[in-house]
Coordinates of C-alpha atoms (C1' of nucleotides) in Angstrom, one line a residue:
Chain A
M1 CA -198.9 63.1 -92.8
Q2 CA -198.5 59.4 -92.8
F3 CA -199.5 56.9 -90.1
N4 CA -198.9 53.3 -89.5
L5 CA -201.8 51.9 -87.6
D6 CA -201.6 48.4 -86.2
Q7 CA -205.1 47.2 -85.6
S8 CA -203.9 43.7 -84.1
S9 CA -201.7 45.6 -81.6
A10 CA -202.7 45.7 -78.0
R11 CA -202.1 49.3 -77.9
P12 CA -205.3 51.3 -78.5
V13 CA -205.7 52.9 -82.0
Y14 CA -206.3 56.3 -80.3
Q15 CA -203.1 56.0 -78.2
Q16 CA -201.1 54.9 -81.4
I17 CA -202.5 58.1 -83.0
I18 CA -201.2 60.1 -80.2
D19 CA -198.0 58.5 -80.4
S20 CA -197.6 59.2 -84.0
I21 CA -198.3 62.8 -83.7
K22 CA -196.1 63.4 -80.8
R23 CA -193.4 61.4 -82.7
E24 CA -193.9 63.5 -85.8
I25 CA -193.3 66.6 -83.7
A26 CA -190.4 65.4 -81.8
L27 CA -188.8 64.4 -85.1
G28 CA -189.4 68.0 -86.3
R29 CA -191.3 66.9 -89.2
I30 CA -194.2 69.0 -88.1
S31 CA -193.7 72.1 -86.2
K32 CA -195.4 75.0 -84.2
G33 CA -198.5 76.4 -85.8
Q34 CA -198.8 73.9 -88.4
K35 CA -202.2 72.5 -89.5
L36 CA -203.2 68.8 -88.4
P37 CA -205.4 66.7 -90.5
T38 CA -209.2 67.3 -89.8
V39 CA -211.0 64.8 -87.6
R40 CA -213.2 63.5 -90.4
R41 CA -210.2 63.5 -93.1
L42 CA -207.9 61.5 -91.1
A43 CA -210.6 59.1 -90.0
A44 CA -211.5 58.6 -93.6
Q45 CA -207.8 58.1 -94.6
L46 CA -207.3 55.6 -91.7
I47 CA -210.8 53.9 -92.2
I48 CA -211.7 54.3 -88.6
N49 CA -214.4 56.1 -86.8
P50 CA -214.1 59.9 -86.4
N51 CA -214.7 59.7 -82.6
T52 CA -211.5 57.8 -82.3
I53 CA -209.5 60.7 -83.9
A54 CA -211.5 63.3 -81.8
K55 CA -210.6 61.3 -78.7
A56 CA -207.0 61.5 -79.7
Y57 CA -207.1 65.2 -80.4
R58 CA -209.0 65.9 -77.1
Q59 CA -206.2 64.2 -75.1
L60 CA -203.4 65.8 -77.2
E61 CA -205.0 69.3 -76.5
S62 CA -205.4 68.5 -72.7
E63 CA -201.6 67.7 -72.6
G64 CA -201.0 71.1 -74.4
I65 CA -199.6 69.4 -77.4
I66 CA -202.0 70.9 -79.9
S67 CA -204.7 73.5 -80.1
T68 CA -208.0 73.0 -81.6
R69 CA -210.4 75.4 -82.7
P70 CA -214.0 74.5 -84.0
G71 CA -214.3 75.6 -87.6
S72 CA -210.6 76.1 -88.3
G73 CA -209.0 72.8 -87.4
A74 CA -206.3 71.6 -85.0
F75 CA -202.8 73.0 -84.9
V76 CA -199.3 72.2 -83.3
A77 CA -198.9 74.2 -80.1
Q78 CA -195.6 75.4 -78.7
L79 CA -193.3 72.9 -77.0
N80 CA -194.2 74.0 -73.5
S81 CA -194.7 71.8 -70.7
T82 CA -197.1 73.0 -67.9
L83 CA -195.7 70.6 -65.5
S84 CA -193.2 71.4 -62.8
H85 CA -189.5 70.1 -63.3
A86 CA -190.0 67.8 -60.3
V87 CA -193.1 66.2 -61.7
R88 CA -191.5 65.7 -65.1
Q89 CA -188.4 64.2 -63.5
K90 CA -190.6 61.8 -61.7
I91 CA -192.6 60.7 -64.8
I92 CA -189.5 60.3 -67.0
T93 CA -187.5 58.6 -64.2
E94 CA -190.2 56.0 -63.8
K95 CA -190.1 55.3 -67.5
I96 CA -186.3 55.0 -67.3
E97 CA -186.8 52.4 -64.6
L98 CA -189.1 50.1 -66.5
L99 CA -186.8 50.4 -69.4
A100 CA -183.8 49.4 -67.2
V101 CA -185.7 46.5 -65.8
D102 CA -186.6 45.2 -69.2
A103 CA -183.3 45.6 -70.3
I104 CA -181.7 43.6 -67.6
H105 CA -184.1 40.8 -68.0
M106 CA -183.2 40.7 -71.7
Q107 CA -179.4 40.6 -70.8
I108 CA -178.6 44.0 -72.4
G109 CA -175.5 45.5 -70.9
R110 CA -175.1 49.0 -69.6
P111 CA -172.9 50.4 -72.5
T112 CA -175.0 49.0 -75.1
L113 CA -178.1 50.4 -73.6
Q114 CA -176.3 53.9 -73.6
T115 CA -175.3 53.4 -77.2
W116 CA -178.8 52.7 -78.4
L117 CA -180.2 55.6 -76.4
S118 CA -177.6 57.9 -78.0
D119 CA -178.3 56.6 -81.5
T120 CA -181.9 57.1 -80.9
L121 CA -181.6 60.6 -79.6
D122 CA -179.5 61.4 -82.9
R123 CA -182.6 61.0 -85.1
F124 CA -184.7 63.3 -83.1
Q125 CA -184.6 67.1 -82.8
F126 CA -182.7 66.8 -79.4
T127 CA -180.4 69.9 -79.9
T128 CA -183.4 72.3 -79.4
A129 CA -184.9 70.4 -76.4
E130 CA -184.0 72.7 -73.6
P131 CA -185.3 76.3 -73.3
D132 CA -182.7 77.6 -75.6
N133 CA -183.8 78.2 -79.2
D134 CA -181.6 78.6 -82.1
S135 CA -183.0 80.3 -85.2
Q136 CA -183.7 77.5 -87.6
P137 CA -185.1 78.6 -91.1
N138 CA -188.3 77.2 -91.8
P139 CA -189.2 77.2 -95.4
T140 CA -192.5 75.4 -95.0
S141 CA -195.7 77.3 -95.4
E142 CA -196.1 78.3 -91.6
N143 CA -199.2 79.8 -90.1
P144 CA -198.2 82.4 -87.6
N145 CA -201.4 83.0 -85.5
D146 CA -202.0 83.0 -81.9
Chain B
M1 CA -191.4 40.4 -50.3
Q2 CA -193.1 43.6 -50.1
F3 CA -195.3 45.0 -52.9
N4 CA -196.9 48.5 -53.3
L5 CA -200.1 48.0 -55.2
D6 CA -201.9 51.0 -56.4
Q7 CA -205.6 50.0 -57.0
S8 CA -206.4 53.4 -58.3
S9 CA -203.6 53.3 -61.0
A10 CA -204.6 52.8 -64.7
R11 CA -202.1 49.9 -64.8
P12 CA -203.8 46.6 -64.1
V13 CA -203.1 44.9 -60.9
Y14 CA -201.7 41.7 -62.3
Q15 CA -199.4 43.9 -64.5
Q16 CA -198.1 45.8 -61.3
I17 CA -197.3 42.4 -59.8
I18 CA -195.3 41.4 -62.9
D19 CA -193.5 44.9 -62.8
S20 CA -192.7 44.5 -59.1
I21 CA -191.4 41.0 -59.3
K22 CA -189.2 41.7 -62.4
R23 CA -188.0 44.9 -60.6
E24 CA -187.0 42.8 -57.5
I25 CA -185.1 40.4 -59.6
A26 CA -183.2 43.3 -61.5
L27 CA -182.4 44.8 -58.1
G28 CA -180.8 41.8 -57.1
R29 CA -182.9 41.5 -54.1
I30 CA -184.2 37.9 -55.1
S31 CA -182.1 35.8 -57.2
K32 CA -182.2 32.6 -59.1
G33 CA -183.7 29.6 -57.4
Q34 CA -185.3 31.5 -54.7
K35 CA -188.9 30.7 -53.8
L36 CA -191.6 33.3 -54.5
P37 CA -194.8 33.8 -52.2
T38 CA -197.5 31.0 -53.1
V39 CA -200.5 32.1 -55.1
R40 CA -203.0 32.0 -52.2
R41 CA -200.6 33.3 -49.7
L42 CA -199.7 36.6 -51.8
A43 CA -203.3 37.0 -52.7
A44 CA -204.3 37.0 -49.0
Q45 CA -201.3 39.4 -48.3
L46 CA -202.4 41.8 -51.0
I47 CA -206.2 41.3 -50.4
I48 CA -206.9 40.3 -54.0
N49 CA -208.3 37.4 -55.8
P50 CA -205.8 34.3 -56.2
N51 CA -206.7 34.3 -60.1
T52 CA -205.2 37.7 -60.4
I53 CA -201.8 36.3 -58.9
A54 CA -202.1 33.2 -61.0
K55 CA -202.4 35.3 -64.1
A56 CA -199.2 37.2 -63.2
Y57 CA -197.3 34.1 -62.4
R58 CA -198.5 32.4 -65.7
Q59 CA -197.2 35.3 -67.6
L60 CA -194.0 35.5 -65.8
E61 CA -193.5 31.9 -66.6
S62 CA -194.2 32.3 -70.3
E63 CA -191.6 35.0 -70.3
G64 CA -189.0 32.6 -68.7
I65 CA -188.6 34.9 -65.7
I66 CA -189.7 32.2 -63.3
S67 CA -190.4 28.5 -63.1
T68 CA -193.6 27.1 -61.6
R69 CA -194.2 23.4 -60.3
P70 CA -197.6 22.3 -59.0
G71 CA -197.1 20.9 -55.7
S72 CA -194.0 22.8 -54.9
G73 CA -194.4 26.7 -55.7
A74 CA -192.8 29.2 -58.0
F75 CA -189.1 29.8 -58.3
V76 CA -186.9 32.6 -60.0
A77 CA -185.4 31.2 -63.2
Q78 CA -182.3 31.9 -64.9
L79 CA -181.7 35.4 -66.4
N80 CA -181.8 34.1 -69.9
S81 CA -183.6 35.5 -72.6
T82 CA -184.9 33.1 -75.4
L83 CA -185.2 35.9 -77.7
S84 CA -182.7 36.6 -80.5
H85 CA -180.5 39.6 -80.1
A86 CA -182.3 41.3 -83.1
V87 CA -185.5 41.0 -81.6
R88 CA -184.3 42.2 -78.2
Q89 CA -182.9 45.1 -79.8
K90 CA -186.0 45.9 -81.7
I91 CA -188.2 45.8 -78.5
I92 CA -185.8 47.9 -76.4
T93 CA -185.2 50.4 -79.2
E94 CA -188.9 50.9 -79.5
K95 CA -189.2 51.6 -75.8
I96 CA -186.3 54.2 -76.0
E97 CA -188.0 55.8 -78.8
L98 CA -191.2 56.3 -76.8
L99 CA -189.1 57.7 -74.0
A100 CA -187.2 60.1 -76.2
V101 CA -190.5 61.4 -77.5
D102 CA -191.7 62.0 -74.0
A103 CA -188.7 63.6 -72.9
I104 CA -188.7 66.1 -75.9
H105 CA -192.2 67.0 -75.3
M106 CA -191.2 67.7 -71.6
Q107 CA -188.4 69.7 -72.7
I108 CA -185.8 67.5 -71.1
G109 CA -182.3 68.0 -72.6
R110 CA -180.0 65.3 -73.8
P111 CA -177.5 65.5 -71.0
T112 CA -180.1 65.5 -68.4
L113 CA -181.6 62.5 -69.9
Q114 CA -178.5 60.7 -70.1
T115 CA -177.5 61.6 -66.6
W116 CA -181.0 60.4 -65.2
L117 CA -180.6 57.0 -67.1
S118 CA -177.0 56.8 -65.6
D119 CA -178.1 57.3 -62.1
T120 CA -181.0 54.7 -62.6
L121 CA -178.8 52.2 -63.8
D122 CA -176.4 52.6 -60.8
R123 CA -179.4 51.4 -58.7
F124 CA -179.7 48.0 -60.6
Q125 CA -177.5 45.1 -61.0
F126 CA -176.2 46.4 -64.2
T127 CA -172.6 45.2 -63.8
T128 CA -173.5 41.4 -64.2
A129 CA -175.9 42.1 -67.2
E130 CA -173.8 41.1 -70.0
P131 CA -171.3 38.4 -70.4
D132 CA -170.0 37.8 -66.9
N133 CA -171.9 36.0 -64.2
D134 CA -172.1 36.6 -60.6
S135 CA -170.4 34.7 -57.8
Q136 CA -173.5 32.6 -56.9
P137 CA -172.6 28.9 -56.4
N138 CA -175.1 27.6 -58.8
P139 CA -173.6 24.8 -61.0
T140 CA -176.7 24.7 -63.6
S141 CA -176.3 25.0 -67.1
E142 CA -175.8 28.5 -67.9
N143 CA -176.4 29.0 -71.6
P144 CA -176.1 32.3 -73.2
N145 CA -177.5 31.1 -76.5
D146 CA -177.6 33.1 -79.6
Chain C
dC1 C1' -226.2 82.4 -96.4
dT2 C1' -223.6 77.5 -96.8
dA3 C1' -219.9 74.4 -95.8
dT4 C1' -216.5 72.8 -92.8
dT5 C1' -214.6 72.1 -88.4
dG6 C1' -214.3 70.4 -83.5
dT7 C1' -217.3 69.0 -79.8
dA8 C1' -221.0 66.4 -77.3
dC9 C1' -224.0 63.4 -76.7
dT10 C1' -226.6 58.4 -76.8
dA11 C1' -226.6 53.7 -78.0
dG12 C1' -224.5 49.1 -78.9
dT13 C1' -220.7 45.8 -79.4
dA14 C1' -216.4 43.5 -78.0
dC15 C1' -212.8 42.9 -75.1
dA16 C1' -209.9 43.0 -70.8
dT17 C1' -209.7 43.1 -66.0
dA18 C1' -210.9 41.4 -61.6
dT19 C1' -213.6 38.5 -58.4
dA20 C1' -216.1 34.3 -56.9
dG21 C1' -216.3 29.7 -56.6
dT22 C1' -215.2 24.7 -57.8
dA23 C1' -212.4 21.1 -59.3
dC24 C1' -208.1 18.5 -60.8
dG25 C1' -203.4 16.9 -60.8
dC26 C1' -198.9 17.0 -58.7
dA27 C1' -195.4 17.3 -54.8
dT28 C1' -194.2 17.2 -50.0
dT29 C1' -194.8 15.3 -45.6
dA30 C1' -196.6 13.1 -41.5
Chain D
dT1 C1' -201.2 5.6 -47.5
dA2 C1' -203.4 9.8 -46.4
dA3 C1' -203.6 14.7 -45.7
dT4 C1' -202.1 19.1 -46.9
dG5 C1' -200.2 22.6 -49.8
dC6 C1' -199.3 24.1 -54.5
dG7 C1' -200.2 25.8 -59.4
dT8 C1' -203.6 25.2 -62.9
dA9 C1' -208.1 25.2 -65.4
dC10 C1' -212.6 26.0 -65.8
dT11 C1' -217.2 28.6 -65.5
dA12 C1' -219.9 32.6 -64.1
dT13 C1' -220.4 37.6 -63.1
dA14 C1' -219.6 42.5 -62.8
dT15 C1' -217.2 46.5 -64.3
dG16 C1' -214.6 49.7 -67.3
dT17 C1' -212.5 50.7 -71.7
dA18 C1' -212.1 50.8 -76.8
dC19 C1' -214.4 51.4 -80.8
dT20 C1' -218.3 52.0 -83.9
dA21 C1' -222.4 54.4 -85.3
dG22 C1' -225.4 58.0 -85.7
dT23 C1' -227.0 62.6 -84.5
dA24 C1' -226.9 67.3 -83.2
dC25 C1' -224.6 71.7 -82.1
dA26 C1' -221.6 75.9 -82.0
dA27 C1' -217.9 78.5 -84.0
dT28 C1' -215.3 79.6 -88.1
dA29 C1' -214.2 80.3 -93.3
dG30 C1' -215.5 81.8 -97.6

DNA sequence: CTATTGTACTAGTACATATAGTACGCATTA
DNA sequence: TAATGCGTACTATATGTACTAGTACAATAG
């Protein structure tokens, strides 16, 4: 697992870790049941304090993204939002609004914006996003425990 | 001008003011040359410190969104980004990526996301975003540089 | 058992946010 | 010209967050 931290960024380090892990999952590079680096190991790799990693893991677990077990480690959980559809729509729509405002002020036109969104979605695992699930072969060493 | 501040939000107040003004402009409710509320007046209306408004105006001016003149007030500037196309694409694409990651983790499908984006864009002044300009009688130098 | 893992504290430093008060320079207007 | 309103700049203070540092504990794996 490879992370690119930007210590000079205004975005907090623990938030950058959250972003990175969620991105890896969304890209399909790590999938359900797979083990994440340990708190201390990832902290040593990134040369930051273990508490910062622990904070990121704590929040990821509260969001249901990962599942942690003392003694074992942290594992990627199922892609299963606990929020209602209405709440999810509200959250996403608000983010879309902020995006639209920025795009307008940068004079990005509607077709351009839609093209960029489409190009971005192509790079993610967006075919399996909704409750349907196709059987994709997974040759990686998966850990089927629940 | 009407603002909805959420003091309990994690988003800083001065940032909420910036968001609101940019949103009003993007929605076409206030347009170029129009006068914004004064620092002290808006502070009194929102019952917050004038320094907080001043900070928001300062940043809006640094982004080229508004133009301030001591003695006169603050005015909406032209919709004219000083950034190069490549930089703007990078900024917007990064925001799109974060949106896509969140959408995937909330199990929002691709067509749904595209529909929501389309619906949002309908509510904004998105027809005049790119090359064409509106019919406002404003004979100042419109300069779509880069 | 020992080693590893996530978790939970405390303490301290640094920075951002917001308020409070004061003062300055510029523009408008009476 | 004088008064007023305007944005700006500055200091000081209080609060919350981010991050580091260190320690300790409970659960798991071997």
